[in-house]
């Protein structure tokens, strides 16, 4: 049971826009902690996609964008491409007994 | 940038102690927290704990009683010990600096009798 809640799976056709949600609570996202997003291709380590809620590291296409509101965060992918098929994980911090660093359960994105 | 390199035993029996080490190359070591994260097969990521160059650790409360993370700043290395392992500890273990793509290659640790 992850502290942050993500949909287990999503799918979309090439060219479409998809949004992955990450729902937390008042002890993590709602407490003002930043959210980072990671992309994990099969058999590889996670790669940072978005940091500080909405910032893209150098080299990440602007098709990827992040936002945060209240106790939730979202990752949007526009112009979906086949190579975007991967697992996506949100990560934040928590000030309760749930832990300190917390992750979502991950979302498997399938590009049809 | 050279990613961290990690190593350690990949097959353990129940009740044994998991031990992994992570080395950081060509990257500033001081001033950051370095984490261990694990991913059970087919599941999401779980943070195990972190340590900084001064040796101050933070642990996931759910694992705290069994986890020790140590640092050797002179070698730019940090290590993970997890005692009394069970099948539930089977996972790919990563060392990483969170908030970056600076992650180790991952080590599959299997606990089986």
JSON list of C-alpha atoms in Angstrom, two decimals, chain A residues 36 38 40 44-48 51 87 89 91 93 97-106, chain B residues 35 37 39 43-47 50 58-61 94 97-101 103-106:
[
{"chain": "A", "resi": 36, "resn": "UNK", "atom": "CA", "xyz": [9.17, 14.57, -8.61]},
{"chain": "A", "resi": 38, "resn": "UNK", "atom": "CA", "xyz": [10.40, 9.34, -12.77]},
{"chain": "A", "resi": 40, "resn": "UNK", "atom": "CA", "xyz": [11.24, 3.71, -15.85]},
{"chain": "A", "resi": 44, "resn": "UNK", "atom": "CA", "xyz": [16.27, -0.11, -16.34]},
{"chain": "A", "resi": 45, "resn": "UNK", "atom": "CA", "xyz": [16.66, 2.25, -13.40]},
{"chain": "A", "resi": 46, "resn": "UNK", "atom": "CA", "xyz": [14.23, 5.15, -13.07]},
{"chain": "A", "resi": 47, "resn": "UNK", "atom": "CA", "xyz": [15.10, 8.37, -14.89]},
{"chain": "A", "resi": 48, "resn": "UNK", "atom": "CA", "xyz": [14.10, 11.80, -13.56]},
{"chain": "A", "resi": 51, "resn": "UNK", "atom": "CA", "xyz": [11.45, 17.80, -10.46]},
{"chain": "A", "resi": 87, "resn": "UNK", "atom": "CA", "xyz": [6.25, 2.88, -15.85]},
{"chain": "A", "resi": 89, "resn": "UNK", "atom": "CA", "xyz": [6.45, 6.96, -10.54]},
{"chain": "A", "resi": 91, "resn": "UNK", "atom": "CA", "xyz": [7.76, 10.80, -5.36]},
{"chain": "A", "resi": 93, "resn": "UNK", "atom": "CA", "xyz": [8.09, 13.63, 1.19]},
{"chain": "A", "resi": 97, "resn": "UNK", "atom": "CA", "xyz": [4.88, 8.08, 10.58]},
{"chain": "A", "resi": 98, "resn": "UNK", "atom": "CA", "xyz": [4.29, 6.88, 7.01]},
{"chain": "A", "resi": 99, "resn": "UNK", "atom": "CA", "xyz": [7.90, 7.62, 6.30]},
{"chain": "A", "resi": 100, "resn": "UNK", "atom": "CA", "xyz": [10.06, 10.40, 5.03]},
{"chain": "A", "resi": 101, "resn": "UNK", "atom": "CA", "xyz": [10.49, 9.80, 1.31]},
{"chain": "A", "resi": 102, "resn": "UNK", "atom": "CA", "xyz": [7.33, 8.36, -0.24]},
{"chain": "A", "resi": 103, "resn": "UNK", "atom": "CA", "xyz": [6.54, 6.99, -3.69]},
{"chain": "A", "resi": 104, "resn": "UNK", "atom": "CA", "xyz": [3.37, 6.28, -5.60]},
{"chain": "A", "resi": 105, "resn": "UNK", "atom": "CA", "xyz": [2.64, 2.72, -6.64]},
{"chain": "A", "resi": 106, "resn": "UNK", "atom": "CA", "xyz": [3.61, 3.44, -10.22]},
{"chain": "B", "resi": 35, "resn": "UNK", "atom": "CA", "xyz": [19.44, 6.82, -0.80]},
{"chain": "B", "resi": 37, "resn": "UNK", "atom": "CA", "xyz": [15.43, 2.23, -2.82]},
{"chain": "B", "resi": 39, "resn": "UNK", "atom": "CA", "xyz": [11.45, -2.51, -6.11]},
{"chain": "B", "resi": 43, "resn": "UNK", "atom": "CA", "xyz": [5.67, -3.61, -7.95]},
{"chain": "B", "resi": 44, "resn": "UNK", "atom": "CA", "xyz": [6.43, 0.02, -7.21]},
{"chain": "B", "resi": 45, "resn": "UNK", "atom": "CA", "xyz": [9.41, 1.72, -5.59]},
{"chain": "B", "resi": 46, "resn": "UNK", "atom": "CA", "xyz": [9.98, 1.71, -1.84]},
{"chain": "B", "resi": 47, "resn": "UNK", "atom": "CA", "xyz": [12.43, 4.06, -0.13]},
{"chain": "B", "resi": 50, "resn": "UNK", "atom": "CA", "xyz": [19.36, 7.69, 3.15]},
{"chain": "B", "resi": 58, "resn": "UNK", "atom": "CA", "xyz": [17.15, 8.59, 7.93]},
{"chain": "B", "resi": 59, "resn": "UNK", "atom": "CA", "xyz": [15.21, 5.34, 7.63]},
{"chain": "B", "resi": 60, "resn": "UNK", "atom": "CA", "xyz": [11.83, 4.18, 6.45]},
{"chain": "B", "resi": 61, "resn": "UNK", "atom": "CA", "xyz": [9.93, 3.52, 9.71]},
{"chain": "B", "resi": 94, "resn": "UNK", "atom": "CA", "xyz": [18.97, 0.68, -6.19]},
{"chain": "B", "resi": 97, "resn": "UNK", "atom": "CA", "xyz": [20.56, 10.51, -5.34]},
{"chain": "B", "resi": 98, "resn": "UNK", "atom": "CA", "xyz": [16.88, 11.38, -5.38]},
{"chain": "B", "resi": 99, "resn": "UNK", "atom": "CA", "xyz": [15.82, 14.31, -7.51]},
{"chain": "B", "resi": 100, "resn": "UNK", "atom": "CA", "xyz": [18.29, 13.27, -10.19]},
{"chain": "B", "resi": 101, "resn": "UNK", "atom": "CA", "xyz": [18.81, 10.51, -12.74]},
{"chain": "B", "resi": 103, "resn": "UNK", "atom": "CA", "xyz": [20.87, 5.93, -9.99]},
{"chain": "B", "resi": 104, "resn": "UNK", "atom": "CA", "xyz": [22.85, 2.73, -9.77]},
{"chain": "B", "resi": 105, "resn": "UNK", "atom": "CA", "xyz": [22.23, -0.11, -12.17]},
{"chain": "B", "resi": 106, "resn": "UNK", "atom": "CA", "xyz": [20.20, -2.07, -9.64]}
]
